[in-house]
């Protein structure tokens, strides 16, 4: 990709960089844990579950922002906007990407043999699942994960190394932290490969737009297609209103234990987006060079 916007800082010690990355990950985890306390007042007041979920989601994002801001500006002593953490500024191409990426992947799966299943739940349970999936797992999680990985970690590594290394290293970590108990070795390998591709994809978007909010939007929309309302898997999901149950058992198609996000279809989609944004980045560099 080549360095697009950030200046390298060879004086940044490796020990400080490693500590900073570990602290950034801890801040993300701590923000999620402590955000649960924000839902307690709503529960005590017996307010609708939607209120509790929204309170927790807002707390998650706010705590993560405050923590990462302190880390960057106090520990590293650099402006937070120097690593692409800026005020929201969404580019139209990213809105198009956020819509087309999941739409095309889902359309491909809809052409495969399978059948729809529906959860039999009360209206209250349906609302809890949908709101939790859209507000917390999609929007809040998408923002916080991109803030941490493509904002802080990608930005700091890019200052020390280069854009390519900075994109790949946190992307591998991103894939590995999504490991879950009981996952087979093959599924884990598949997950790391897919996680690396999707991480590089988000990094490419971030590098081109110079603002992490764009990849956060794509991330949130991608999450929204795999949680809550609908799900694609080899068995009915208890966390989605509708599941398209695939008849194939091929791990390349199903994504193994992690699901379709680590399937060959999703990986190919990530790769196409990467190529598109790398071309955008190269054009941007040529335009800058002309001026």
Short mmCIF file of C-alpha atoms in Angstrom, two decimals:
data_model
loop_
_atom_site.label_atom_id
_atom_site.label_comp_id
_atom_site.label_asym_id
_atom_site.label_seq_id
_atom_site.Cartn_x
_atom_site.Cartn_y
_atom_site.Cartn_z
CA UNK A 1 0.00 0.00 0.00
CA UNK A 2 2.79 2.41 0.85
CA UNK A 3 2.54 5.19 3.39
CA UNK A 4 -0.37 7.42 2.44
CA UNK A 5 -0.87 9.97 5.19
CA UNK A 6 1.11 9.23 8.35
CA UNK A 7 4.74 10.17 8.88
CA UNK A 8 7.00 7.45 10.28
CA UNK A 9 8.65 7.99 13.66
CA UNK A 10 11.82 5.93 13.95
CA UNK A 11 12.41 7.34 17.43
CA UNK A 12 9.36 5.53 18.80
CA UNK A 13 10.86 2.69 20.92
CA UNK A 14 9.65 -0.83 20.20
CA UNK A 15 9.11 -1.49 23.91
CA UNK A 16 6.82 1.52 24.15
CA UNK A 17 4.95 0.45 21.03
CA UNK A 18 4.39 -3.10 22.32
CA UNK A 19 3.21 -1.84 25.72
CA UNK A 20 0.91 0.63 24.00
CA UNK A 21 -0.66 -2.08 21.84
CA UNK A 22 -1.25 -4.33 24.86
CA UNK A 23 -2.78 -1.46 26.82
CA UNK A 24 -5.01 -0.56 23.86
CA UNK A 25 -6.35 -4.14 23.83
CA UNK A 26 -6.88 -4.05 27.60
CA UNK A 27 -8.79 -0.77 27.27
CA UNK A 28 -11.10 -2.37 24.71
CA UNK A 29 -11.78 -5.35 26.99
CA UNK A 30 -12.18 -3.17 30.10
CA UNK A 31 -14.59 -0.83 28.30
CA UNK A 32 -16.80 -3.78 27.40
CA UNK A 33 -16.74 -5.15 30.94
CA UNK A 34 -17.44 -1.83 32.68
CA UNK A 35 -20.11 -0.85 30.16
CA UNK A 36 -22.33 -3.52 31.73
CA UNK A 37 -22.71 -1.29 34.80
CA UNK A 38 -24.42 1.35 32.64
CA UNK A 39 -27.36 -1.01 32.16
CA UNK A 40 -27.95 -1.48 35.91
CA UNK A 41 -30.00 1.71 36.50
CA UNK A 42 -32.35 0.80 33.64
CA UNK A 43 -32.77 -2.69 35.08
CA UNK A 44 -33.43 -1.36 38.59
CA UNK A 45 -36.02 1.10 37.27
CA UNK A 46 -37.57 -1.73 35.25
CA UNK A 47 -37.25 0.25 32.04
CA UNK A 48 -37.59 -1.52 28.67
CA UNK A 49 -34.67 -3.76 27.80
CA UNK A 50 -33.99 -1.53 24.79
CA UNK A 51 -32.99 1.29 27.17
CA UNK A 52 -30.53 -0.94 29.02
CA UNK A 53 -28.94 -2.11 25.76
CA UNK A 54 -28.58 1.44 24.43
CA UNK A 55 -27.06 2.63 27.73
CA UNK A 56 -24.54 -0.20 27.67
CA UNK A 57 -23.67 0.41 24.01
CA UNK A 58 -23.12 4.14 24.55
CA UNK A 59 -21.01 3.48 27.65
CA UNK A 60 -18.90 0.95 25.71
CA UNK A 61 -18.08 3.47 22.98
CA UNK A 62 -17.51 6.41 25.35
CA UNK A 63 -15.26 4.44 27.73
CA UNK A 64 -13.22 3.07 24.83
CA UNK A 65 -12.78 6.54 23.31
CA UNK A 66 -11.73 8.09 26.60
CA UNK A 67 -9.30 5.26 27.35
CA UNK A 68 -7.66 5.29 23.92
CA UNK A 69 -7.47 9.10 23.94
CA UNK A 70 -5.62 9.04 27.26
CA UNK A 71 -3.25 6.36 25.97
CA UNK A 72 -2.39 8.26 22.77
CA UNK A 73 -2.18 11.78 24.16
CA UNK A 74 -0.65 11.06 27.59
CA UNK A 75 1.50 7.97 27.05
CA UNK A 76 2.59 8.57 23.44
CA UNK A 77 2.14 12.35 23.63
CA UNK A 78 0.76 12.73 20.11
CA UNK A 79 -2.58 14.19 18.92
CA UNK A 80 -5.22 11.50 18.54
CA UNK A 81 -6.20 12.83 15.11
CA UNK A 82 -2.65 12.08 13.90
CA UNK A 83 -3.62 8.39 13.77
CA UNK A 84 -6.87 8.98 11.84
CA UNK A 85 -9.14 9.13 14.91
CA UNK A 86 -11.06 12.23 13.89
CA UNK A 87 -14.56 13.66 13.87
CA UNK A 88 -16.99 11.53 11.83
CA UNK A 89 -16.59 12.10 8.11
CA UNK A 90 -18.11 9.43 5.88
CA UNK A 91 -17.27 9.13 2.17
CA UNK A 92 -19.93 8.01 -0.28
CA UNK A 93 -17.72 5.20 -1.62
CA UNK A 94 -17.65 3.71 1.88
CA UNK A 95 -21.44 3.86 2.18
CA UNK A 96 -21.62 1.97 -1.12
CA UNK A 97 -19.05 -0.56 0.18
CA UNK A 98 -20.98 -0.99 3.44
CA UNK A 99 -24.12 -1.89 1.47
CA UNK A 100 -22.69 -3.93 -1.39
CA UNK A 101 -20.22 -6.09 0.55
CA UNK A 102 -22.80 -7.93 2.70
CA UNK A 103 -25.48 -7.76 0.00
CA UNK A 104 -23.34 -9.58 -2.57
CA UNK A 105 -22.12 -12.21 -0.09
CA UNK A 106 -25.68 -12.88 1.09
CA UNK A 107 -26.96 -13.05 -2.51
CA UNK A 108 -24.35 -15.71 -3.33
CA UNK A 109 -25.45 -17.82 -0.35
CA UNK A 110 -29.12 -17.42 -1.27
CA UNK A 111 -28.35 -19.20 -4.55
CA UNK A 112 -27.09 -22.25 -2.65
CA UNK A 113 -29.33 -25.10 -1.47
CA UNK A 114 -30.80 -24.42 1.96
CA UNK A 115 -33.94 -23.60 3.91
CA UNK A 116 -35.17 -20.83 6.20
CA UNK A 117 -35.93 -21.47 9.88
CA UNK A 118 -37.60 -19.08 12.32
CA UNK A 119 -37.28 -18.72 16.08
CA UNK A 120 -40.50 -18.93 18.04
CA UNK A 121 -40.16 -16.14 20.59
CA UNK A 122 -42.21 -13.53 22.40
CA UNK A 123 -42.21 -10.01 20.99
CA UNK A 124 -40.06 -8.91 23.93
CA UNK A 125 -37.40 -11.51 23.17
CA UNK A 126 -37.43 -10.60 19.48
CA UNK A 127 -36.88 -6.93 20.33
CA UNK A 128 -34.04 -7.85 22.71
CA UNK A 129 -32.25 -9.91 20.06
CA UNK A 130 -32.65 -7.38 17.24
CA UNK A 131 -31.76 -4.29 19.29
CA UNK A 132 -28.83 -6.05 20.98
CA UNK A 133 -27.50 -7.21 17.63
CA UNK A 134 -27.88 -3.88 15.84
CA UNK A 135 -27.00 -1.42 18.61
CA UNK A 136 -24.38 -3.30 20.61
CA UNK A 137 -22.90 -6.07 18.47
CA UNK A 138 -22.99 -4.13 15.20
CA UNK A 139 -22.69 -0.40 15.85
CA UNK A 140 -20.92 -0.24 19.24
CA UNK A 141 -18.66 -3.25 18.65
CA UNK A 142 -17.85 -2.08 15.11
CA UNK A 143 -16.83 1.37 16.33
CA UNK A 144 -14.76 0.15 19.29
CA UNK A 145 -12.95 -2.59 17.37
CA UNK A 146 -12.06 -0.22 14.55
CA UNK A 147 -11.04 2.49 17.02
CA UNK A 148 -8.68 0.00 18.67
CA UNK A 149 -7.31 -1.95 15.71
CA UNK A 150 -7.41 0.47 12.76
CA UNK A 151 -7.18 3.62 14.85
CA UNK A 152 -4.68 3.04 17.65
CA UNK A 153 -2.77 -0.12 16.69
CA UNK A 154 -2.68 0.45 12.92
CA UNK A 155 -1.78 4.12 13.41
CA UNK A 156 1.04 3.47 15.88
CA UNK A 157 2.53 0.61 13.87
CA UNK A 158 2.40 2.70 10.71
CA UNK A 159 4.39 5.45 12.42
CA UNK A 160 7.06 2.92 13.41
CA UNK A 161 7.11 0.70 10.30
CA UNK A 162 5.06 1.18 7.12
CA UNK A 163 1.46 0.93 5.99
CA UNK A 164 1.68 -2.70 4.78
CA UNK A 165 3.20 -4.06 8.00
CA UNK A 166 0.83 -1.91 10.06
CA UNK A 167 -2.15 -3.36 8.17
CA UNK A 168 -1.10 -7.02 8.40
CA UNK A 169 0.12 -7.29 12.02
CA UNK A 170 -3.04 -6.09 13.81
CA UNK A 171 -5.15 -7.97 11.26
CA UNK A 172 -3.57 -11.28 12.30
CA UNK A 173 -4.16 -10.36 15.96
CA UNK A 174 -7.73 -9.35 15.07
CA UNK A 175 -8.36 -12.80 13.63
CA UNK A 176 -6.77 -14.64 16.54
CA UNK A 177 -8.76 -12.86 19.29
CA UNK A 178 -12.00 -14.11 17.72
CA UNK A 179 -11.04 -17.68 18.70
CA UNK A 180 -13.76 -19.40 20.71
CA UNK A 181 -13.73 -22.46 22.96
CA UNK A 182 -14.25 -25.74 21.13
CA UNK A 183 -13.07 -24.43 17.76
CA UNK A 184 -11.19 -27.01 15.69
CA UNK A 185 -7.63 -26.40 14.47
CA UNK A 186 -8.78 -26.20 10.85
CA UNK A 187 -11.49 -23.70 11.75
CA UNK A 188 -8.96 -21.63 13.71
CA UNK A 189 -6.55 -21.53 10.76
CA UNK A 190 -9.42 -20.57 8.49
CA UNK A 191 -10.44 -17.87 10.99
CA UNK A 192 -6.94 -16.37 11.16
CA UNK A 193 -6.73 -16.23 7.35
CA UNK A 194 -10.16 -14.62 7.07
CA UNK A 195 -9.44 -12.31 10.01
CA UNK A 196 -6.23 -11.17 8.33
CA UNK A 197 -8.01 -10.47 5.04
CA UNK A 198 -10.89 -8.58 6.66
CA UNK A 199 -8.43 -6.64 8.83
CA UNK A 200 -6.37 -5.62 5.81
CA UNK A 201 -9.61 -4.64 4.09
CA UNK A 202 -10.58 -2.31 6.95
CA UNK A 203 -7.02 -0.95 7.04
CA UNK A 204 -7.16 -0.20 3.31
CA UNK A 205 -10.38 1.73 3.77
CA UNK A 206 -8.88 3.62 6.71
CA UNK A 207 -5.68 4.45 4.82
CA UNK A 208 -7.60 5.75 1.81
CA UNK A 209 -10.17 7.84 3.69
CA UNK A 210 -7.79 9.03 6.44
CA UNK A 211 -10.61 8.61 8.98
CA UNK A 212 -11.41 5.45 10.95
CA UNK A 213 -15.16 6.21 10.94
CA UNK A 214 -15.40 4.94 7.37
CA UNK A 215 -14.12 1.45 8.18
CA UNK A 216 -16.22 1.50 11.36
CA UNK A 217 -19.29 2.02 9.16
CA UNK A 218 -18.38 -0.91 6.90
CA UNK A 219 -17.61 -3.07 9.95
CA UNK A 220 -20.93 -2.22 11.61
CA UNK A 221 -22.95 -2.98 8.48
CA UNK A 222 -21.09 -6.26 7.98
CA UNK A 223 -21.82 -7.27 11.59
CA UNK A 224 -25.47 -6.34 11.16
CA UNK A 225 -25.85 -8.99 8.45
CA UNK A 226 -24.58 -11.80 10.69
CA UNK A 227 -26.33 -11.08 14.00
CA UNK A 228 -29.86 -10.66 15.23
CA UNK A 229 -32.25 -10.44 12.32
CA UNK A 230 -30.85 -13.05 9.96
CA UNK A 231 -28.04 -15.58 10.03
CA UNK A 232 -26.55 -18.07 7.57
CA UNK A 233 -25.22 -21.31 9.04
CA UNK A 234 -25.39 -25.09 8.94
CA UNK A 235 -27.89 -25.21 11.83
CA UNK A 236 -30.61 -22.91 13.21
CA UNK A 237 -29.23 -20.10 15.37
CA UNK A 238 -30.65 -19.25 18.79
CA UNK A 239 -29.41 -15.66 18.43
CA UNK A 240 -31.13 -14.69 15.17
CA UNK A 241 -34.79 -14.40 14.22
CA UNK A 242 -34.24 -16.08 10.87
CA UNK A 243 -31.56 -18.56 9.84
CA UNK A 244 -30.83 -19.75 6.33
CA UNK A 245 -29.63 -23.30 6.99
CA UNK A 246 -27.15 -24.41 4.34
CA UNK A 247 -27.30 -27.99 3.13
CA UNK A 248 -23.59 -28.12 2.28
CA UNK A 249 -21.13 -29.19 4.97
CA UNK A 250 -18.04 -27.94 3.14
CA UNK A 251 -15.97 -25.89 5.59
CA UNK A 252 -14.73 -23.71 2.75
CA UNK A 253 -18.33 -22.65 2.10
CA UNK A 254 -19.66 -22.62 5.67
CA UNK A 255 -16.57 -21.07 7.25
CA UNK A 256 -16.21 -23.92 9.75
CA UNK A 257 -16.90 -23.32 13.43
CA UNK A 258 -16.75 -19.52 13.16
CA UNK A 259 -19.32 -19.20 10.39
CA UNK A 260 -19.59 -17.64 6.95
CA UNK A 261 -17.40 -14.66 7.89
CA UNK A 262 -14.40 -16.97 7.52
CA UNK A 263 -15.66 -18.77 4.41
CA UNK A 264 -13.89 -18.69 1.05
CA UNK A 265 -16.78 -16.62 -0.29
CA UNK A 266 -16.28 -13.94 2.36
CA UNK A 267 -12.49 -14.03 1.93
CA UNK A 268 -12.86 -13.48 -1.82
CA UNK A 269 -15.19 -10.54 -1.12
CA UNK A 270 -12.65 -9.04 1.31
CA UNK A 271 -9.93 -9.48 -1.34
CA UNK A 272 -11.95 -7.64 -3.99
CA UNK A 273 -12.53 -4.70 -1.64
CA UNK A 274 -8.82 -4.65 -0.76
CA UNK A 275 -7.86 -4.46 -4.46
CA UNK A 276 -10.36 -1.65 -5.07
CA UNK A 277 -9.12 0.48 -2.18
CA UNK A 278 -5.45 -0.17 -2.93
CA UNK A 279 -6.13 1.16 -6.43
CA UNK A 280 -7.83 4.19 -4.86
CA UNK A 281 -4.79 4.71 -2.61
CA UNK A 282 -2.38 4.55 -5.55
CA UNK A 283 -4.47 7.04 -7.51
CA UNK A 284 -4.53 9.31 -4.47
CA UNK A 285 -0.74 9.14 -4.22
CA UNK A 286 -0.36 9.98 -7.91
CA UNK A 287 -2.70 12.95 -7.54
CA UNK A 288 -0.74 14.20 -4.52
CA UNK A 289 2.55 13.79 -6.41
CA UNK A 290 1.23 15.87 -9.32
CA UNK A 291 0.38 18.68 -6.92
#
